[in-house]
Structures are given as structure tokens and as C-alpha cells.
Short mmCIF file of C-alpha atoms in Angstrom, two decimals:
data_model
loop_
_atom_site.label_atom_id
_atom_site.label_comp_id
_atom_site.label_asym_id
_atom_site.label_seq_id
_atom_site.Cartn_x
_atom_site.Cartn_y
_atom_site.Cartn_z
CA UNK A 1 -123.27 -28.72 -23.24
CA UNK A 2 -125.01 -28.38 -19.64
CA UNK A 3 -127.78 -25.72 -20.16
CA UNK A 4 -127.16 -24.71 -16.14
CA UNK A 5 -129.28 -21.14 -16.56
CA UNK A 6 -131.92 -22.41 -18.81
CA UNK A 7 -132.44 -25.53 -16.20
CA UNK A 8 -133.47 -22.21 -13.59
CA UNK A 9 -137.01 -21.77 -15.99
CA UNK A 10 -140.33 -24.28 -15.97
CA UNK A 11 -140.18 -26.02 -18.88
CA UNK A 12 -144.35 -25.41 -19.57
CA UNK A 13 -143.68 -21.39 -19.51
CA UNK A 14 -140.75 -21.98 -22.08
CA UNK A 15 -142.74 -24.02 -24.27
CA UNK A 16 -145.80 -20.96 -23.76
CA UNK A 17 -143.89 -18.54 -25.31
CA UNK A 18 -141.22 -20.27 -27.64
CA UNK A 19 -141.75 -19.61 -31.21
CA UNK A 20 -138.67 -21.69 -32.29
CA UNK A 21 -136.34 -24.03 -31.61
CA UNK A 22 -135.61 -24.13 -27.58
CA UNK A 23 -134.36 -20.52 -27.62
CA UNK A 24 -132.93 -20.12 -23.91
CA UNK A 25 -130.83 -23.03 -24.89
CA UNK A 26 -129.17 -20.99 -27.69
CA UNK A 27 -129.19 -18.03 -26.11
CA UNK A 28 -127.19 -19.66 -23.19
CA UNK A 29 -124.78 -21.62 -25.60
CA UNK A 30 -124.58 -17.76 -27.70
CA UNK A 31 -123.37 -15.95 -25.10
CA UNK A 32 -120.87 -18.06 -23.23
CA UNK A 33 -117.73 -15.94 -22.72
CA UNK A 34 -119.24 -12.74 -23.69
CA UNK A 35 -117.57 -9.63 -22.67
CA UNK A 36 -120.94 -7.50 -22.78
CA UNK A 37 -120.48 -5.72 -18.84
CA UNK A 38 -123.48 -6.56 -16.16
CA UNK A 39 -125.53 -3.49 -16.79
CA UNK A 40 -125.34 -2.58 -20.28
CA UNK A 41 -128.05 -1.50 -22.75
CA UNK A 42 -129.03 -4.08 -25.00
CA UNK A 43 -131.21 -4.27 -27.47
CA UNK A 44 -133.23 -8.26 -27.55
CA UNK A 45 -133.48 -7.86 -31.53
CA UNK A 46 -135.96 -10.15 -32.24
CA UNK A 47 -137.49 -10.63 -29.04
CA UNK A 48 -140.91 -12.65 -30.33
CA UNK A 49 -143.00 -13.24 -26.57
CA UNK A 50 -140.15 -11.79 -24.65
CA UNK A 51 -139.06 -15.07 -22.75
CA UNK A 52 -135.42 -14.50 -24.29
CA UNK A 53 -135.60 -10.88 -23.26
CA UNK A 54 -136.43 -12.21 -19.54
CA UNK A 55 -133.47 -14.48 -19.91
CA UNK A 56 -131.05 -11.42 -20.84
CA UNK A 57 -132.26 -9.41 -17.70
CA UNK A 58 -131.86 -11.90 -15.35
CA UNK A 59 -129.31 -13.71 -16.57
CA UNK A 60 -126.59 -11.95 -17.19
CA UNK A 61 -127.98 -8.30 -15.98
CA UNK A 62 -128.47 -6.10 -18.86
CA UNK A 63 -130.73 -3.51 -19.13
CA UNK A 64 -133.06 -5.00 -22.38
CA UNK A 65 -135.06 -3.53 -25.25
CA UNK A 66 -137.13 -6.30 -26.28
CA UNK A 67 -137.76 -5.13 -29.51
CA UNK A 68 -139.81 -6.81 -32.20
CA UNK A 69 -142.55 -6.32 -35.14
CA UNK A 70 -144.80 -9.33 -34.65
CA UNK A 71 -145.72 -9.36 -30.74
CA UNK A 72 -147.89 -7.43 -28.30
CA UNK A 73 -146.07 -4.72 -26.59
CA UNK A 74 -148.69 -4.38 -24.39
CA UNK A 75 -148.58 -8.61 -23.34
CA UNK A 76 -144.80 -8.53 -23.37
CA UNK A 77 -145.06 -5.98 -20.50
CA UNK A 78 -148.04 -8.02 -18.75
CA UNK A 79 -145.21 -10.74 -18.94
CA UNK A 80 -141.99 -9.33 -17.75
CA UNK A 81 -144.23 -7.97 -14.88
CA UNK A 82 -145.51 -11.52 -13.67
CA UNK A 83 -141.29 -12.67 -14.03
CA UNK A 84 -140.53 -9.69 -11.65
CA UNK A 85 -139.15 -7.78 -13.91
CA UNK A 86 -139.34 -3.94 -13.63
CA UNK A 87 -139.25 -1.07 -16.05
CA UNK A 88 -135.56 0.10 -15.15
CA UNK A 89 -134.76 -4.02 -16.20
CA UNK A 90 -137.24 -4.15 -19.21
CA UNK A 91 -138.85 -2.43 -21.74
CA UNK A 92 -141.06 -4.19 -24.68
CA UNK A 93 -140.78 -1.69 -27.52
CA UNK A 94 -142.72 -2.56 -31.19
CA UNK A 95 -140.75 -2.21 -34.22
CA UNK A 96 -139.20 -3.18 -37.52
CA UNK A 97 -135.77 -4.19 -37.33
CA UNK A 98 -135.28 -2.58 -40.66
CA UNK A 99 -136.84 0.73 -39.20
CA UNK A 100 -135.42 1.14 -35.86
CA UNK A 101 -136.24 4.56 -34.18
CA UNK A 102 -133.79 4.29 -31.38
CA UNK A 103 -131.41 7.07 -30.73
CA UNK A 104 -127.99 6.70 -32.64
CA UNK A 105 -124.91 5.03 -30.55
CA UNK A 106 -127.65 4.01 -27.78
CA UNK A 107 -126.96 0.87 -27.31
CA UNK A 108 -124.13 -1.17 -25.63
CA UNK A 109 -124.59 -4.21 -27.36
CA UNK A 110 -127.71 -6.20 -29.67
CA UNK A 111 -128.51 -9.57 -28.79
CA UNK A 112 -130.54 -11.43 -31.57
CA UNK A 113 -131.73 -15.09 -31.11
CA UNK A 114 -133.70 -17.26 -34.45
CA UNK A 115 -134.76 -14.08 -36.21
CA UNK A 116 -132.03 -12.19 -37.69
CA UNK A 117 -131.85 -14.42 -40.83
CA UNK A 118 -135.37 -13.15 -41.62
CA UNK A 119 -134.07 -9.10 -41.96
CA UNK A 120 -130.40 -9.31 -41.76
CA UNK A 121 -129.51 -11.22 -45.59
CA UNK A 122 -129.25 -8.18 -47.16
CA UNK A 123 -125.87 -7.23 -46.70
CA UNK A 124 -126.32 -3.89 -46.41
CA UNK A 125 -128.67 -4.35 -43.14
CA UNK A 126 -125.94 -4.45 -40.72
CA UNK A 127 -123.90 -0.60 -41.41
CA UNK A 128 -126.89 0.82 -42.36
CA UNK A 129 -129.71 -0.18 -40.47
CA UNK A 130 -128.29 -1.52 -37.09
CA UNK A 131 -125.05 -0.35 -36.63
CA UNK A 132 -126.12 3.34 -36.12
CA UNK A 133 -127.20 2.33 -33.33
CA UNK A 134 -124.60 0.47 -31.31
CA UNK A 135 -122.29 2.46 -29.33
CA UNK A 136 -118.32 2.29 -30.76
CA UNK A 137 -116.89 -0.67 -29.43
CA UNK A 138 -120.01 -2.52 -28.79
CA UNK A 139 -120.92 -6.03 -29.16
CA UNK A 140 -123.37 -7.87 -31.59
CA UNK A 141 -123.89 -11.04 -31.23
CA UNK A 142 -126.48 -13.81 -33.40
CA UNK A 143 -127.29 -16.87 -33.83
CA UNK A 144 -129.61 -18.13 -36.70
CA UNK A 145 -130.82 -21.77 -37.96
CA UNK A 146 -128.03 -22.78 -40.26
CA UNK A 147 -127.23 -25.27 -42.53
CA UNK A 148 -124.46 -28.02 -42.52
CA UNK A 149 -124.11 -26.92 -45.95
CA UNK A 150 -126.33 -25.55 -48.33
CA UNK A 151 -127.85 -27.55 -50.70
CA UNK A 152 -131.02 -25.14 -51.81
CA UNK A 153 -130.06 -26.52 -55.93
CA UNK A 154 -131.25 -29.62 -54.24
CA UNK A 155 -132.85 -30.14 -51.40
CA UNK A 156 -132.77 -33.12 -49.38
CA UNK A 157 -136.51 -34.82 -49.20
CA UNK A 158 -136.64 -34.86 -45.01
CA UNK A 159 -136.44 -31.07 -45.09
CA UNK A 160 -139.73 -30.60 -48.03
CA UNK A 161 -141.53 -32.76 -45.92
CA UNK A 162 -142.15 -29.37 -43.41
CA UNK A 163 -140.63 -26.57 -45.27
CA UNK A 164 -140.93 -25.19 -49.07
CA UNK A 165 -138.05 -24.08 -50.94
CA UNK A 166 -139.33 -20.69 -50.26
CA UNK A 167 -139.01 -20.98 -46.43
CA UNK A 168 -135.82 -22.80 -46.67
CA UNK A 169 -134.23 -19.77 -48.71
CA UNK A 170 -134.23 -18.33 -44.95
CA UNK A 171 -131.39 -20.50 -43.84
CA UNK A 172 -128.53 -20.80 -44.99
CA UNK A 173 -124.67 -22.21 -44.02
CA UNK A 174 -121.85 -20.78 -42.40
CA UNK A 175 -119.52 -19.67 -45.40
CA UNK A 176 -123.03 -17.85 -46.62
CA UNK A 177 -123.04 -16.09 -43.68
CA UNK A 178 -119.33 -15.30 -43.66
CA UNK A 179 -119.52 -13.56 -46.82
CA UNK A 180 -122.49 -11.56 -45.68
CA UNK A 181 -120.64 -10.34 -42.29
CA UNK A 182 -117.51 -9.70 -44.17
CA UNK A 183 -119.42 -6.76 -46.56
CA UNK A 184 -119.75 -5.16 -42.97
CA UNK A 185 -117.59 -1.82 -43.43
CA UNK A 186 -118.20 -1.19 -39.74
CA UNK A 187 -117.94 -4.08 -37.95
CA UNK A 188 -115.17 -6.41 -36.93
CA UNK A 189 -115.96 -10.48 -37.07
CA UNK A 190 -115.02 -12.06 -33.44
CA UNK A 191 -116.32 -15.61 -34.25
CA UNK A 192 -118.77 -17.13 -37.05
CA UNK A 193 -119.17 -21.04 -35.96
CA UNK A 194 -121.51 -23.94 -36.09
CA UNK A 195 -123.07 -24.18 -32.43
CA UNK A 196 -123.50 -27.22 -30.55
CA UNK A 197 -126.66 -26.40 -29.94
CA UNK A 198 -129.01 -28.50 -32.61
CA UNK A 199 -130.64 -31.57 -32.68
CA UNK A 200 -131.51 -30.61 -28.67
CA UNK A 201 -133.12 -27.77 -29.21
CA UNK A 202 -135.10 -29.17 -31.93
CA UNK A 203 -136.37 -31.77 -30.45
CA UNK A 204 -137.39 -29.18 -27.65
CA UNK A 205 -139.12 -27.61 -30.10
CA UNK A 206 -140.80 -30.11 -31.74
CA UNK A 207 -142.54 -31.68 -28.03
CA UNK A 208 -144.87 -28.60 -28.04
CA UNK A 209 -148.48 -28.58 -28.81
CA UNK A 210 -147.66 -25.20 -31.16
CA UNK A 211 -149.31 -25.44 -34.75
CA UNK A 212 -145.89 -24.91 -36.19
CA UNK A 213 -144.07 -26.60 -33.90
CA UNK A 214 -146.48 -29.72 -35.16
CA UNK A 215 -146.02 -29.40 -39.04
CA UNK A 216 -142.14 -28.91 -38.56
CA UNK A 217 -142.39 -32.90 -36.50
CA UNK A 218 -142.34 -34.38 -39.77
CA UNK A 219 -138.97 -33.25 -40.88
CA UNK A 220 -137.55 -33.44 -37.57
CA UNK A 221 -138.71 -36.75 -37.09
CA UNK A 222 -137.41 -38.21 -40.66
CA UNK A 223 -133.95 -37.16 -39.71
CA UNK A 224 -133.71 -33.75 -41.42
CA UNK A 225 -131.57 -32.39 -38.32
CA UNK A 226 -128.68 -33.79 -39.58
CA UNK A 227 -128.65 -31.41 -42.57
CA UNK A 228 -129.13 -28.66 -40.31
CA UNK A 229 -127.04 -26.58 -37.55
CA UNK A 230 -127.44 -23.44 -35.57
CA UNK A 231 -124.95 -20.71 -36.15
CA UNK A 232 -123.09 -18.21 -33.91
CA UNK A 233 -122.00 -14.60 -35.14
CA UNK A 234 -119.95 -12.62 -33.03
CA UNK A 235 -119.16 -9.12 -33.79
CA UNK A 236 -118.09 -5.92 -32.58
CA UNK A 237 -118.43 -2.24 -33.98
CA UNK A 238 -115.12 -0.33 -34.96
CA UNK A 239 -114.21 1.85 -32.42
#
């Protein structure tokens, strides 16, 4: 596909503050034809640096949360400030996704780009400790690094060449993550589906002079992309 809004953002900031696979890019490809209204509430679950965050307010005009565990609050802010962001547009919040102190129903919709399939396996995460949260009726949608298909009772040689089993445990493929959503008591499944998005945004990824970004170029490079995928999770909350 033709990454039109990610082709608005310098290239050298993206690769700054990427902690993954050319986020933007999925982000872009994640929410084409969403029906989350300019405006909303949403919650950037995951947000690492913030640069998908930035992307969410002014893209596509939502009021953002950029909520995550791992990143300075106080640089996030620093950041959104210098991409002319304001408060009422952004606001960097520090937390655990599986200890969320929002107010209940407070959100319009979550957003979460290459991080939920580090809190969201266990299948009770998503009623009990992110749904509360989402207003009736309100969207969720994810995308995590996938598998073609999951071959963790033997895995290919290309992907131990970056990863351990350990770390591969984190992704998985898209029937996986069909059963997981469809434990959800309180959610409805719009759309689970490979993405287009792949071998792209990996090789976005692997360009940068990041240390991780450096040990995962000997996977990449031996062809391990073709085992893998990105995938898309649409959902809403029951009304």
C-alpha cells in the first residue's frame, strides 16, 4: 500500500524514536476505514517515545493518552511540544497496561501498535483489565508481529539467528490470536487479518543504527520475514 500520511514525517525523527518495526506504517495500514469520530478520546496503549501518539493527534484528530510503562513521561511531553502538539491534543501518562488507573468508560476508543502481544496473551486481559475502560460501543483496535503460522515446536533457523525461543513465545499467528479474542465476553470481533504491512516495515526497521534494531539484521537479512506477518485486530465493546 501507499503510506500517504506516514510520507508527511522525516524519516531521521521516525527512525529517533521507533522502537520496532516502522510503526507509522502500521499504524496507517491499522486504521484505514476506521469509524473512531475526529475528536474522540483515545488511549495510544503502548505508546513507547510517543511518535505513534503524535501520529494519532494529527492524523486523524483524536484527543490521545499516550500511555506506557517503559518511557519518560516527562521526554514524551518535551516531544509532543517540539511537534506542536498541545495539552488539550496530548497527554503522556506512565503506566502498566495491566494496572490502568484511568476512570471507568473514559475512553472512546484504544489504539495499540507492536506492544499488545507483550500484556494482552492472557485471555483474561481484555474484559478485565482494558475493557473497563472503553466507553460502550467503543472501538479497539491492534496490531501485533504475527506469524505466518506458528511453528514454536520448531523453529525455523533464520528466526534463532536474532531471537530465542523465549522471545519468540511473544508472537504468535492469527488463529492464536483468534482464539484469544474470542474468550472476550465483552467485546465483539470486527476483523482479525494478516496485514500487508511486513517485509516493508522490517526492513525500515532494520536500516537504523538502534542496538536492537542491529542484532534483529541477522534474521531479517537471512530471509526470516517470510515466516513472519503483522496482524490486525479489530474490535468493539458491547453496547
Amino acid at each position: 500500500m501507499k503510506y500517504i500520511k506516514t510520507a508527511k514525517y522525516n524519516i531521521d525523527l521516525v527512525n529517533e524514536k521507533i522502537m520496532g518495526p516502522n510503526p507509522l506504517k502500521l499504524e496507517e495500514e491499522l486504521m484505514l476505514g476506521n469509524k473512531i469520530p475526529k475528536g474522540s478520546i483515545v488511549m495510544d496503549l503502548g505508546s513507547g517515545q510517543g511518535i505513534t501518539s503524535v501520529f494519532l493527534a494529527k492524523e486523524y484528530g483524536f484527543k490521545v493518552y499516550a500511555t506506557d510503562l517503559w518511557s519518560d513521561a516527562g521526554e514524551n511531553k518535551k516531544f509532543f511540544e517540539k511537534m506542536g502538539l498541545t495539552d488539550e491534543q496530548i497527554i503522556p501518562v506512565k503506566a502498566d497496561a495491566t494496572d490502568l488507573k484511568y476512570e471507568k468508560e473514559f475512553f472512546d476508543a484504544v489504539v495499540s501498535t507492536d506492544s499488545y502481544n507483550y500484556f494482552g496473551r492472557d485471555d483474561r486481559y481484555l474484559d478485565e483489565k482494558l475493557l473497563p475502560y472503553v466507553k460502550k460501543g467503543g472501538y479497539i483496535h491492534i496490531v501485533v508481529p504475527g506469524m505466518k503460522k506458528d511453528c514454536h515446536d520448531n523453529i525455523h533457523k533464520e528466526l534463532l539467528l536474532s531471537w530465542t525461543p523465549e522471545q519468540l513465545d511473544y508472537i504468535h499467528d492469527v488463529e492464536y490470536w483468534e482464539n484469544i479474542m474470542t474468550k472476550a465476553k465483552g467485546a465483539d470481533i470486527i476483523s482479525i487479518h494478516e496485514m500487508e504491512s511486513n517485509e516493508e516495515c522490517w526492513n525500515d526497521w532494520i536500516m537504523c543504527n538502534n542496538e536492537y534494531a542491529i542484532n534483529d539484521r541477522k534474521a531479517i537479512e537471512a530471509g526470516a520475514s517470510k515466516y513472519l506477518n503483522f496482524i490486525a485486530i479489530v474490535l468493539r465493546k458491547k453496547m
